[in-house]
PDB file of C-alpha atoms in Angstrom:
ATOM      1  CA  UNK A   1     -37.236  94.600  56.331  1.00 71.00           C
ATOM      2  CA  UNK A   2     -37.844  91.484  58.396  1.00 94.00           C
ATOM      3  CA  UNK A   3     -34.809  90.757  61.036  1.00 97.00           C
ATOM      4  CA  UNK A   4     -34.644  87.327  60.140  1.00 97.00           C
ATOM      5  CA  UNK A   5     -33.838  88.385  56.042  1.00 97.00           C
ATOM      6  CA  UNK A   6     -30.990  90.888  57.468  1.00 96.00           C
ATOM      7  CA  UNK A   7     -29.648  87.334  59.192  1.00 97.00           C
ATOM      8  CA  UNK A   8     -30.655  84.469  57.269  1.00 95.00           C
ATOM      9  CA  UNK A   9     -27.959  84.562  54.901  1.00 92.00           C
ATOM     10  CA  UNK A  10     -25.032  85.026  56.976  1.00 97.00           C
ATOM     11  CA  UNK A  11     -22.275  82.795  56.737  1.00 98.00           C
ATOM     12  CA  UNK A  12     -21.090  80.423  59.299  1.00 98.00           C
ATOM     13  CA  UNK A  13     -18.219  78.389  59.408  1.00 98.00           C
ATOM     14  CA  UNK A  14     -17.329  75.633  61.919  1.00 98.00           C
ATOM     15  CA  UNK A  15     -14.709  73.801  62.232  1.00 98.00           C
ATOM     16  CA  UNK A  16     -14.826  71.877  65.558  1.00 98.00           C
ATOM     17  CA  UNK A  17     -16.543  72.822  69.111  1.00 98.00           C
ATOM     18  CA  UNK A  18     -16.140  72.260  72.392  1.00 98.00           C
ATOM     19  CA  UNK A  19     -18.128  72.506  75.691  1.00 98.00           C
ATOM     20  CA  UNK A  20     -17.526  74.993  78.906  1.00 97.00           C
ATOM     21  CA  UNK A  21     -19.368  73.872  82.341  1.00 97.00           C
ATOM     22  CA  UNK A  22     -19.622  76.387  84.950  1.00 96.00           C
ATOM     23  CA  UNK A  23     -21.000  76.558  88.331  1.00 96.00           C
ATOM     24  CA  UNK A  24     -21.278  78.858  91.168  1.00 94.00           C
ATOM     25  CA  UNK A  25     -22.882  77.657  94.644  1.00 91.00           C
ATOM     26  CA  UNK A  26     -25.413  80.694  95.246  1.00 84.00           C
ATOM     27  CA  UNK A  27     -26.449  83.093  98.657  1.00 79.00           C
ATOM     28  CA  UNK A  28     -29.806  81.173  98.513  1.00 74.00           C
ATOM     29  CA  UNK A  29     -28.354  77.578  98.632  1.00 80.00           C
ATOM     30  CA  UNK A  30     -28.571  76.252  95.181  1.00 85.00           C
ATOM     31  CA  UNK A  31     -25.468  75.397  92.955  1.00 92.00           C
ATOM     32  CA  UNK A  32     -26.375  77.330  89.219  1.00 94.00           C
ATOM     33  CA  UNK A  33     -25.007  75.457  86.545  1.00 96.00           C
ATOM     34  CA  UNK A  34     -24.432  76.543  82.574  1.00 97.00           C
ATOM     35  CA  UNK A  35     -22.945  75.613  80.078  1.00 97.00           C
ATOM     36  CA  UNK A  36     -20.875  77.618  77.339  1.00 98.00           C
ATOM     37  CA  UNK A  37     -20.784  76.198  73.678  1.00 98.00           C
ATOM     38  CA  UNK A  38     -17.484  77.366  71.782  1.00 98.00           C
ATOM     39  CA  UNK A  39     -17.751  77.089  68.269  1.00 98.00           C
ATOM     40  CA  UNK A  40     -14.160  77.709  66.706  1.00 98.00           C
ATOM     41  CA  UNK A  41     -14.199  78.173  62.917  1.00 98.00           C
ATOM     42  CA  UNK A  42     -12.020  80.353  60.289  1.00 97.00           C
ATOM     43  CA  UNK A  43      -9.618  81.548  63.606  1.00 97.00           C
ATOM     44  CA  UNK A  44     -12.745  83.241  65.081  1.00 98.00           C
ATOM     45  CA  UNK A  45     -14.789  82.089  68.247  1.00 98.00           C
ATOM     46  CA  UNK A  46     -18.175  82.420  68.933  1.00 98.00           C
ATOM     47  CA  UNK A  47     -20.124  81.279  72.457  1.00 98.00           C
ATOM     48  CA  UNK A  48     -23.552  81.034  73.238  1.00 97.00           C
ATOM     49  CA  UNK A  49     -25.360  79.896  76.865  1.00 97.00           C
ATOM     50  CA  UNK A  50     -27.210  77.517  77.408  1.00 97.00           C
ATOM     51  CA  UNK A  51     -28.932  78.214  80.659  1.00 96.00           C
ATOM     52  CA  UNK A  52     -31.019  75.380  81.580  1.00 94.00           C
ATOM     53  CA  UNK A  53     -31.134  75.652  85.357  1.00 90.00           C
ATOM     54  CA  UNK A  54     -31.764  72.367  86.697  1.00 90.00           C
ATOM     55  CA  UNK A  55     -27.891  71.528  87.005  1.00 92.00           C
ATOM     56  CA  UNK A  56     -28.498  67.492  86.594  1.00 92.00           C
ATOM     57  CA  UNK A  57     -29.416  68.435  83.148  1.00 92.00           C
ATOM     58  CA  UNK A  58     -25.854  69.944  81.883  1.00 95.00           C
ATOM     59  CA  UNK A  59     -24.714  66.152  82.453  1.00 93.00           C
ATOM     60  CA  UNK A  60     -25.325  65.394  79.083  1.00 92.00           C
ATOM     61  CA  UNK A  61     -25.226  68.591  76.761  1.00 95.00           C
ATOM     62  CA  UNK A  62     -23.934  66.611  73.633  1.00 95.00           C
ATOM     63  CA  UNK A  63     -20.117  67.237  72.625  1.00 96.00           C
ATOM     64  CA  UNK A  64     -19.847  65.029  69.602  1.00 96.00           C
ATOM     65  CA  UNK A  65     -23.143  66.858  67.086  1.00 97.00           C
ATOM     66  CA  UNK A  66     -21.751  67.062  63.435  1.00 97.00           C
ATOM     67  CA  UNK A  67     -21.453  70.790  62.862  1.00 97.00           C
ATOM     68  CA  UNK A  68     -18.100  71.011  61.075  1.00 97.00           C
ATOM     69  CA  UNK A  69     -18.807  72.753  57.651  1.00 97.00           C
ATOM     70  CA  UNK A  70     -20.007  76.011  55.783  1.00 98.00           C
ATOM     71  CA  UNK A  71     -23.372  77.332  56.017  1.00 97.00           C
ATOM     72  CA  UNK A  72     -25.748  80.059  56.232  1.00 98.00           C
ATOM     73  CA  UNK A  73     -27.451  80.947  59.081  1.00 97.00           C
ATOM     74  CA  UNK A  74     -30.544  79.275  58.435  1.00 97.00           C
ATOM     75  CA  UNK A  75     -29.174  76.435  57.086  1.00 97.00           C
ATOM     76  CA  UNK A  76     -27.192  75.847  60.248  1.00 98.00           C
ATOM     77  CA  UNK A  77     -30.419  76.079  62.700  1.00 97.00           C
ATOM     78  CA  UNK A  78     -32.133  74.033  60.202  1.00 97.00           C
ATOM     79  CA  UNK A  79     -29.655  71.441  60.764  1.00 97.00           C
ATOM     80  CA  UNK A  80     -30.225  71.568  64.327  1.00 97.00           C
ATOM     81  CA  UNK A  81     -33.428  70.730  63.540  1.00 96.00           C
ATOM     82  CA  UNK A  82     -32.434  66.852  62.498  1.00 94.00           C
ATOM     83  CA  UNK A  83     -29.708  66.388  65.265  1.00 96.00           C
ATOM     84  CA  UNK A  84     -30.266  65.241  68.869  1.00 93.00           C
ATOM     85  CA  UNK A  85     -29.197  68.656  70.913  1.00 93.00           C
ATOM     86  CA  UNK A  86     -31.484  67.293  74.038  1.00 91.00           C
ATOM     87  CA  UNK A  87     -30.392  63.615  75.805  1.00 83.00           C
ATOM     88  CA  UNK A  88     -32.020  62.502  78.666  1.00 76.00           C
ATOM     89  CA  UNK A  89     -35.062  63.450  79.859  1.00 74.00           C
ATOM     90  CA  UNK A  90     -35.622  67.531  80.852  1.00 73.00           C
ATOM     91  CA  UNK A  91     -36.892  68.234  84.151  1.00 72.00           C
ATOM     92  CA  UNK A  92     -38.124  71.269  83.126  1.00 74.00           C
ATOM     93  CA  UNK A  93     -39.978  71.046  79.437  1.00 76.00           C
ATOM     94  CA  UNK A  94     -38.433  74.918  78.864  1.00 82.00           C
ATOM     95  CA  UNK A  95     -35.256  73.324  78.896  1.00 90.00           C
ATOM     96  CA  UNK A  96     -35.013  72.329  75.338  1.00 92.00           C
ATOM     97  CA  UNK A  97     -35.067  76.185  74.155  1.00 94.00           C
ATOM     98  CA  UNK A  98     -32.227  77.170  76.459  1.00 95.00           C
ATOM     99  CA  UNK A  99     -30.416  74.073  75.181  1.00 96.00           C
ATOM    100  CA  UNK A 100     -31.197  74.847  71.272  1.00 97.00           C
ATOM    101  CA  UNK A 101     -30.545  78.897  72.082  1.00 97.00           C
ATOM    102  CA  UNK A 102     -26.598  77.755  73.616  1.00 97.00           C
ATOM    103  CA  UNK A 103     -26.125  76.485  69.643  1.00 98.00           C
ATOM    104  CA  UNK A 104     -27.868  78.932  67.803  1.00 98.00           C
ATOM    105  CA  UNK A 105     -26.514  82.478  69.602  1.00 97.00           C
ATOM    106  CA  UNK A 106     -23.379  80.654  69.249  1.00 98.00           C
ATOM    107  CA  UNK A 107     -23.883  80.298  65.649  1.00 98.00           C
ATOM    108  CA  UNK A 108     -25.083  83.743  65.550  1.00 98.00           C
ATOM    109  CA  UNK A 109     -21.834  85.251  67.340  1.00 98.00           C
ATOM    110  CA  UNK A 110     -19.561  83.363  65.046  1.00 98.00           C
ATOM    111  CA  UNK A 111     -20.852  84.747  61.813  1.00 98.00           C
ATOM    112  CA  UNK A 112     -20.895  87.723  62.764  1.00 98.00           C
ATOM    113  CA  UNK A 113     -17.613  87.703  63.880  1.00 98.00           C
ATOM    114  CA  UNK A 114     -16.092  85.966  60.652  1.00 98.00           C
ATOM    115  CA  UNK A 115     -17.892  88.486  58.779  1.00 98.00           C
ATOM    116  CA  UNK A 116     -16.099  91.209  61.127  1.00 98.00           C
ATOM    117  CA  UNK A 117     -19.597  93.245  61.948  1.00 97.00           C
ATOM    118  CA  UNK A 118     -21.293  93.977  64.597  1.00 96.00           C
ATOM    119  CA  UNK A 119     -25.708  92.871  65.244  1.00 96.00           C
ATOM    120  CA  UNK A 120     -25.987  96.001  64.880  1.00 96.00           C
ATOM    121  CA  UNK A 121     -24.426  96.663  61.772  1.00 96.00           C
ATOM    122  CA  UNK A 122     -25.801  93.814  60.290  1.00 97.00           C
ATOM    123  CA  UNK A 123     -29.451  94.197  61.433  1.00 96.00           C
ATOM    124  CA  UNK A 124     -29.001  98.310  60.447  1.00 94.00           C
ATOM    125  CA  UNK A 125     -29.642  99.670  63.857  1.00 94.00           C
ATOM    126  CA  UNK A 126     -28.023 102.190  65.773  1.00 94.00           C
ATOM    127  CA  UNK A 127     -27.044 101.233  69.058  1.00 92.00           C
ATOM    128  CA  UNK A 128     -28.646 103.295  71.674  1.00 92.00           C
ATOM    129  CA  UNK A 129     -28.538 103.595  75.415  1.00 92.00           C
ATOM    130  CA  UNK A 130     -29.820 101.200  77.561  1.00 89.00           C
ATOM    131  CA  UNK A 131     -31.863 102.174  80.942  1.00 91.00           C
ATOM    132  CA  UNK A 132     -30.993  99.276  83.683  1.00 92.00           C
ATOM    133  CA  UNK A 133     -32.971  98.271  86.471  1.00 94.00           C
ATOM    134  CA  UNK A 134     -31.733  95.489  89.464  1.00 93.00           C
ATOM    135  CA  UNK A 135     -33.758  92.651  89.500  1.00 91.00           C
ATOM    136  CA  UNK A 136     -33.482  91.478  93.409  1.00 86.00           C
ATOM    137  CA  UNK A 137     -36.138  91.086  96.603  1.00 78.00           C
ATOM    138  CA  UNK A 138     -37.147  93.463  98.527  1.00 68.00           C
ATOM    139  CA  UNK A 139     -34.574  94.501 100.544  1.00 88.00           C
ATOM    140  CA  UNK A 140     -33.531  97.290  98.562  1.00 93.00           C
ATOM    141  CA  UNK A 141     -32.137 100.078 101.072  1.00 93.00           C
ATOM    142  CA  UNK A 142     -28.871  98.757 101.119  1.00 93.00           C
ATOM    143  CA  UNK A 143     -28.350  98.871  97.434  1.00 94.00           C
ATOM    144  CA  UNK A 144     -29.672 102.491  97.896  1.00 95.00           C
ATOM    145  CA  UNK A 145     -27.353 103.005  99.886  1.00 95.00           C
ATOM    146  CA  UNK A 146     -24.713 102.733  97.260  1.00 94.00           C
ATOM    147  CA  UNK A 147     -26.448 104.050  94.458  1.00 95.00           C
ATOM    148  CA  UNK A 148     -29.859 106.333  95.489  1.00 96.00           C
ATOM    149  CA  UNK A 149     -30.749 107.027  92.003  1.00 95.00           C
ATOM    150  CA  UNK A 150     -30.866 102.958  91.121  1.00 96.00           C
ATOM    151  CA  UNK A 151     -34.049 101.525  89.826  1.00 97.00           C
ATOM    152  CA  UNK A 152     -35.885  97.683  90.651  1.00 97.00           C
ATOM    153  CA  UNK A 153     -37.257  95.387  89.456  1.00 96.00           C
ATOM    154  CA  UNK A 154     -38.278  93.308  92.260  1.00 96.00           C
ATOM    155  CA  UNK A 155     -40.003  89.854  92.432  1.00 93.00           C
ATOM    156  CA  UNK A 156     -43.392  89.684  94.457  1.00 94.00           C
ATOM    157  CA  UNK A 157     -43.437  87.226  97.563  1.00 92.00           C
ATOM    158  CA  UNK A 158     -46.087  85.673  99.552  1.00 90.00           C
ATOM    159  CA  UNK A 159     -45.559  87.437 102.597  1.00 92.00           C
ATOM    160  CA  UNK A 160     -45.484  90.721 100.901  1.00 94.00           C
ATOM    161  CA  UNK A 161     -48.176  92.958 103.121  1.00 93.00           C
ATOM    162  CA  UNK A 162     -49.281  96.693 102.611  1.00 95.00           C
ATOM    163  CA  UNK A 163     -46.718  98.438 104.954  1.00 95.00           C
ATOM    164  CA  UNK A 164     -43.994  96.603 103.394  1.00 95.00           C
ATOM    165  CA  UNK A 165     -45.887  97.414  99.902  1.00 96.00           C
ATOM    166  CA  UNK A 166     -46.177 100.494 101.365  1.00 97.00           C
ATOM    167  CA  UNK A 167     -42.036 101.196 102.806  1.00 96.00           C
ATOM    168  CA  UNK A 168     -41.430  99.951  98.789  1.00 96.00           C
ATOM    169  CA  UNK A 169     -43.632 102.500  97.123  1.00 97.00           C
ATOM    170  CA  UNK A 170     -42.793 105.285  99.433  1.00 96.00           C
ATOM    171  CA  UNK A 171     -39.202 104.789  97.955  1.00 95.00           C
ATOM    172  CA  UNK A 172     -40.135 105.595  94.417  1.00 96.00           C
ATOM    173  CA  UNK A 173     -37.695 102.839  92.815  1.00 96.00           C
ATOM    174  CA  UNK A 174     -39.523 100.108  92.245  1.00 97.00           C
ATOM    175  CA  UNK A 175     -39.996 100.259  88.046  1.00 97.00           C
ATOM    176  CA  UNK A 176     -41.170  96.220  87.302  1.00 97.00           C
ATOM    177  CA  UNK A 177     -43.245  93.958  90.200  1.00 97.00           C
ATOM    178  CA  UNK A 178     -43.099  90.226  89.182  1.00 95.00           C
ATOM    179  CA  UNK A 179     -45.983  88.197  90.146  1.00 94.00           C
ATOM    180  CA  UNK A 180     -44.310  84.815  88.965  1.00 91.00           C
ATOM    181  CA  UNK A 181     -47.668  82.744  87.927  1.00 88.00           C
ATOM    182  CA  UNK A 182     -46.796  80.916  85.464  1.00 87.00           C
ATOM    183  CA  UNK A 183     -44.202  79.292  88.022  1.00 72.00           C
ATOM    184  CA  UNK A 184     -44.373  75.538  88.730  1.00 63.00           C
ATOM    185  CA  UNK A 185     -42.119  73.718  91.102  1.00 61.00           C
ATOM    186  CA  UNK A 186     -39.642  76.494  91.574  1.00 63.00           C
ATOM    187  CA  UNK A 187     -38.116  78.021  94.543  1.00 60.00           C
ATOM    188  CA  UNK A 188     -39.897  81.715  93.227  1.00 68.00           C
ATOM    189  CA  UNK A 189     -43.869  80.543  92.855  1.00 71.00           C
ATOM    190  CA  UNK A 190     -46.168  82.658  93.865  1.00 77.00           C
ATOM    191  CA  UNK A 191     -49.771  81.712  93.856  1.00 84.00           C
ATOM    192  CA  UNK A 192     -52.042  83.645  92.507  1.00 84.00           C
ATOM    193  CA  UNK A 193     -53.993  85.729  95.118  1.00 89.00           C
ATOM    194  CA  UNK A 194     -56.618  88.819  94.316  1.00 95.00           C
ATOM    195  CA  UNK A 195     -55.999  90.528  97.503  1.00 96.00           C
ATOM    196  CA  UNK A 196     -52.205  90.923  97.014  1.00 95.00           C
ATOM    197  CA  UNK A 197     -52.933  91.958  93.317  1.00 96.00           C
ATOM    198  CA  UNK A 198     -55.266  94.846  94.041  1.00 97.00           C
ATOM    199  CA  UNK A 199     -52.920  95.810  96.547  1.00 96.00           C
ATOM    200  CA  UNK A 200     -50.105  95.929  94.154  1.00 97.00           C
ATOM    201  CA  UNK A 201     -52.202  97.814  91.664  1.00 97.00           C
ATOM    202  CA  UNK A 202     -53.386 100.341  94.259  1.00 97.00           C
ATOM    203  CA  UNK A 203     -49.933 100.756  96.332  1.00 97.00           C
ATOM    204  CA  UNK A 204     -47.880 100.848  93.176  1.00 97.00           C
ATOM    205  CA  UNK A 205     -49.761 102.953  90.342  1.00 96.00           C
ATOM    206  CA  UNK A 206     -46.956 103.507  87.666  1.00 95.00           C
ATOM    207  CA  UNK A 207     -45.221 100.143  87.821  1.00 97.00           C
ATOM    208  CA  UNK A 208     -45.116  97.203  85.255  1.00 97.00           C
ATOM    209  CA  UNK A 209     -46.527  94.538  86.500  1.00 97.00           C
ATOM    210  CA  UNK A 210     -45.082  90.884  85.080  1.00 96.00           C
ATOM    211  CA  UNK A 211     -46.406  87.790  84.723  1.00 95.00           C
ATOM    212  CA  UNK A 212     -49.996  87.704  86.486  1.00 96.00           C
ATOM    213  CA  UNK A 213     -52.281  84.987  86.507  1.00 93.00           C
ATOM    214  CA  UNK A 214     -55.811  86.385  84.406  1.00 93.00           C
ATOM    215  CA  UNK A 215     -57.962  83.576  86.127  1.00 91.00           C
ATOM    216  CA  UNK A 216     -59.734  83.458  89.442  1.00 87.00           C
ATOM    217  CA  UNK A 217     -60.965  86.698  89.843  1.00 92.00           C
ATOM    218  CA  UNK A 218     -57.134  87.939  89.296  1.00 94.00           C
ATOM    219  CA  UNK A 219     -58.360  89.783  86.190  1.00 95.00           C
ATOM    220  CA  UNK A 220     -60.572  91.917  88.146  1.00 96.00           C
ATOM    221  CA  UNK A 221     -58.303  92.576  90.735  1.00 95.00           C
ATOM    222  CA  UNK A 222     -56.195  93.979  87.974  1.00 95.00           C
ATOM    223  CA  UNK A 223     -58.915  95.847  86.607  1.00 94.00           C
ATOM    224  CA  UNK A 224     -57.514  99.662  85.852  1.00 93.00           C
ATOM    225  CA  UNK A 225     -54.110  98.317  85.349  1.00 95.00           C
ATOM    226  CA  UNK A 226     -54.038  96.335  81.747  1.00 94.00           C
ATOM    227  CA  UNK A 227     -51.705  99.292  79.757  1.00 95.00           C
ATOM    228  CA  UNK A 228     -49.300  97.969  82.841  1.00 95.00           C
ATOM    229  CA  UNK A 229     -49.114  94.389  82.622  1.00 97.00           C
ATOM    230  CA  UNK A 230     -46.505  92.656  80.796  1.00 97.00           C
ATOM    231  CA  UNK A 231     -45.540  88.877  79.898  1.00 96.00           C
ATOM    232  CA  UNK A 232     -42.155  86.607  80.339  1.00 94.00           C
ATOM    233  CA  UNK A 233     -42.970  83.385  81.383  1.00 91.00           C
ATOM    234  CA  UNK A 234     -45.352  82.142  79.140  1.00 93.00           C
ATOM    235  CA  UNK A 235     -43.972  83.140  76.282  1.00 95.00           C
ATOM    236  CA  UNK A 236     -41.881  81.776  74.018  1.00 94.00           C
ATOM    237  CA  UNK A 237     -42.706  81.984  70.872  1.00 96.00           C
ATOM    238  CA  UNK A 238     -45.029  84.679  68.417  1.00 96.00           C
ATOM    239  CA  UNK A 239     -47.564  82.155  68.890  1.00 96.00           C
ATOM    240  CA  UNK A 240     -47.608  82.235  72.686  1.00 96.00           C
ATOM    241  CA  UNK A 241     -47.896  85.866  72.260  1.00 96.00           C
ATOM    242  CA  UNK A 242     -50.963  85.671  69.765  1.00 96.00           C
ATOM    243  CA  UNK A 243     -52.425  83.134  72.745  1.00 95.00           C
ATOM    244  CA  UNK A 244     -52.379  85.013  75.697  1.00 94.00           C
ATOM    245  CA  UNK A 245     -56.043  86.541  76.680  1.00 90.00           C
ATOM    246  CA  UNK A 246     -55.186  90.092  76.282  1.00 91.00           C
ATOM    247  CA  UNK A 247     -52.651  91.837  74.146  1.00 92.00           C
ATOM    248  CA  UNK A 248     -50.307  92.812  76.064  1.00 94.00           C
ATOM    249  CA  UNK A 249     -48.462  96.469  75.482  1.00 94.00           C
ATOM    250  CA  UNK A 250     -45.025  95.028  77.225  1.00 96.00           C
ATOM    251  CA  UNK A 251     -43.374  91.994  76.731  1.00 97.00           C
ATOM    252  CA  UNK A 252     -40.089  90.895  78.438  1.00 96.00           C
ATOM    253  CA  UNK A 253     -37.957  89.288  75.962  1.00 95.00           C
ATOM    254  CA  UNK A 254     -35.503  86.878  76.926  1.00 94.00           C
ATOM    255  CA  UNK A 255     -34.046  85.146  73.393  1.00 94.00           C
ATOM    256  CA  UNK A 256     -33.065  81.958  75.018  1.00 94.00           C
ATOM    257  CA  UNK A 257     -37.104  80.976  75.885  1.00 94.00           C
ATOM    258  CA  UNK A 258     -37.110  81.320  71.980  1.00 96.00           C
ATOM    259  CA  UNK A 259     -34.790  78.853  71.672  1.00 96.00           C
ATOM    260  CA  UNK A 260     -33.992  80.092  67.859  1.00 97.00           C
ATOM    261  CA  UNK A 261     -32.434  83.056  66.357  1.00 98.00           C
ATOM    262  CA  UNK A 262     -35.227  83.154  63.911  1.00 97.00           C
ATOM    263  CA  UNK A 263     -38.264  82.599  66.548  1.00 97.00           C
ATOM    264  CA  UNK A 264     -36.777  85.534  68.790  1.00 97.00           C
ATOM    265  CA  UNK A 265     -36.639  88.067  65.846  1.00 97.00           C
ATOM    266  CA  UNK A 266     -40.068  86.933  64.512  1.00 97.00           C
ATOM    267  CA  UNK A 267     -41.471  88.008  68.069  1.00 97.00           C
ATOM    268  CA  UNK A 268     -39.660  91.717  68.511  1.00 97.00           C
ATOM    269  CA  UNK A 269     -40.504  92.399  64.741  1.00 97.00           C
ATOM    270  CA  UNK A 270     -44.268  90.890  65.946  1.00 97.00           C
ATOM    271  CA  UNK A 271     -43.664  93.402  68.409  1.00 97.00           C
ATOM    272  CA  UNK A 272     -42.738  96.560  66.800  1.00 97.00           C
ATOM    273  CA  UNK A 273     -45.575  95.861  64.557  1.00 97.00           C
ATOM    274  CA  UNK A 274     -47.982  96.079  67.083  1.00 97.00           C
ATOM    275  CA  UNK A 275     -46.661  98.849  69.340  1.00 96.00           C
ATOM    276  CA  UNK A 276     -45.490  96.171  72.293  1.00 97.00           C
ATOM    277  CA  UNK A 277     -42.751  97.903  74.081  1.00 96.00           C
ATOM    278  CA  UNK A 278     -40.156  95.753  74.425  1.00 96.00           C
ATOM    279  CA  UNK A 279     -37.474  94.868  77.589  1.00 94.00           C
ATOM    280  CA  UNK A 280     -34.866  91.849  78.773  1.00 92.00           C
ATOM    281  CA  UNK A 281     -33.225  90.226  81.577  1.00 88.00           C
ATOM    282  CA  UNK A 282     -30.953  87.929  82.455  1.00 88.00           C
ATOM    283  CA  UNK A 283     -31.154  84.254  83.724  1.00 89.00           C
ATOM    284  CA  UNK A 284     -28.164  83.827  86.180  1.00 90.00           C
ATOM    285  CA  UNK A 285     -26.225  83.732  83.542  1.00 93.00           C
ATOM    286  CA  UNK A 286     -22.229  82.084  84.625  1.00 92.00           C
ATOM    287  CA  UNK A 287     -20.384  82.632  81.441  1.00 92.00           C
ATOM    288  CA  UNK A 288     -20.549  84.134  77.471  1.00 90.00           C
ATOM    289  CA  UNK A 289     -24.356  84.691  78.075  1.00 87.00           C
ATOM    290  CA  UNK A 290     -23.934  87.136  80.923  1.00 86.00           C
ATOM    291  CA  UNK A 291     -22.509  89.534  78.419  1.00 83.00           C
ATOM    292  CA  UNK A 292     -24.264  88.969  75.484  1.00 78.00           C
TER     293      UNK A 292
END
């Protein structure tokens, strides 16, 4: 059965909600900023993220949207659909999904907590364990140092060379490399360059590799390497998947680029379908997200 019938129909009710702003002044020299949505209904709380990361923008998350009432699921996101949730203009056009997914997984969390069930439970899926990775740079001895048998993900930097390619591999703990092309105006672009891709491909012949640009000779530098690459950036929707040049066999999910409950389980059933092996991360997350 589809995801979205196992959710559709769940029940919702909200009585009032209220907005939680948090912010935490970072290693790197940017402040993050988030914002929590609490929706109180029934004497249950539910909270969803909204982790639009250019912090002018959580100025004017709107406080006063008429949610009060009973509804489904669906009906609820579909009356998100004919309210303002964005004011202002977004820096970043992405924005608008992590704005619309702080509503709708807060939605989600309330009904299923006013139902008293777990996602599991409702979707029928066991839960099973999870293998974690650290997402971080490259300086990963000193983690190892705490933990040996840890596992990166680690993002891909300009001044990456083949010794320090090299040092990484020789390590045997790097599991995801992160090219970041699909970057614009952020402090973690990376453009696009063959040489450093066949090097990553040669240096590093078991690990994913995310998010590389398929233009400019890139895709032959990748040649050898397409059952390794994998998507995040670009997508955010089933449609962006159906887009993209090559079908992918991994996909990073992260359910607030979807910026619905139904787009996001669309995608993973999309997925299953189709044999895409499926895996998440976080996005600095400051408060319910982090969690969830």
């Amino acid at each position: 059965m589809p995801l979205w019938d196992a959710l559709t129909g769940l029940r919702v009710t909200v009585d009032r909600y209220s907005l939680e702003r948090a912010e935490l002044q970072t290693a790197s020299g940017w402040t993050r900023v988030t914002t929590t949505v609490v929706l109180e209904g029934a004497g249950e709380t539910g909270r969803g993220e909204d982790v639009t990361y250019t912090a002018p923008d959580h100025d004017h998350v709107p406080a006063d949207l008429p949610l009060d009432g009973e509804r489904s699921l669906a009906e609820y996101s579909l009356r998100l659909d004919g309210l303002e949730v964005w004011r202002g203009d977004p820096a970043n056009t992405t924005s608008r999904d992590h704005r619309r997914w702080g509503f709708e997984s807060a939605a989600l969390d309330l009904a299923l907590r006013q139902a008293g069930r777990s996602l599991g439970e409702q979707l029928g899926r066991p839960y099973r364990p999870v293998r974690f990775v650290v997402s971080t740079r490259a300086e990963i001895e000193p983690w190892l140092e705490l933990q040996p048998a840890m596992e990166f993900k680690l993002d891909v930097e300009a001044d990456w060379d083949r010794p320090l390619m090299e040092r990484l591999a020789a390590l045997d703990r790097v599991r995801v490399l992160d090219l970041k092309a699909y970057y614009r105006g952020t402090s973690v672009d990376l453009a696009p360059d063959p040489e450093q891709y066949r090097a990553v491909v040669e240096i590093f012949p078991d690990v994913v590799i995310e998010d590389p640009w398929l233009e400019d000779g890139c895709r032959e530098a990748l040649a050898g390497a397409e059952s390794r690459l994998s998507f995040d950036a670009p997508v955010h929707s089933l449609r962006d998947l159906d887009a993209l040049p090559l079908r992918p066999q991994r996909l990073n999910v992260k359910p607030s680029r979807f910026g619905t409950v139904r787009g996001l389980v669309e995608c993973i059933d999309a997925c299953e379908e189709r044999g895409i092996r499926m895996y998440g991360g976080g996005q600095y997350e400051l408060g319910a997200g982090r969690g969830q």
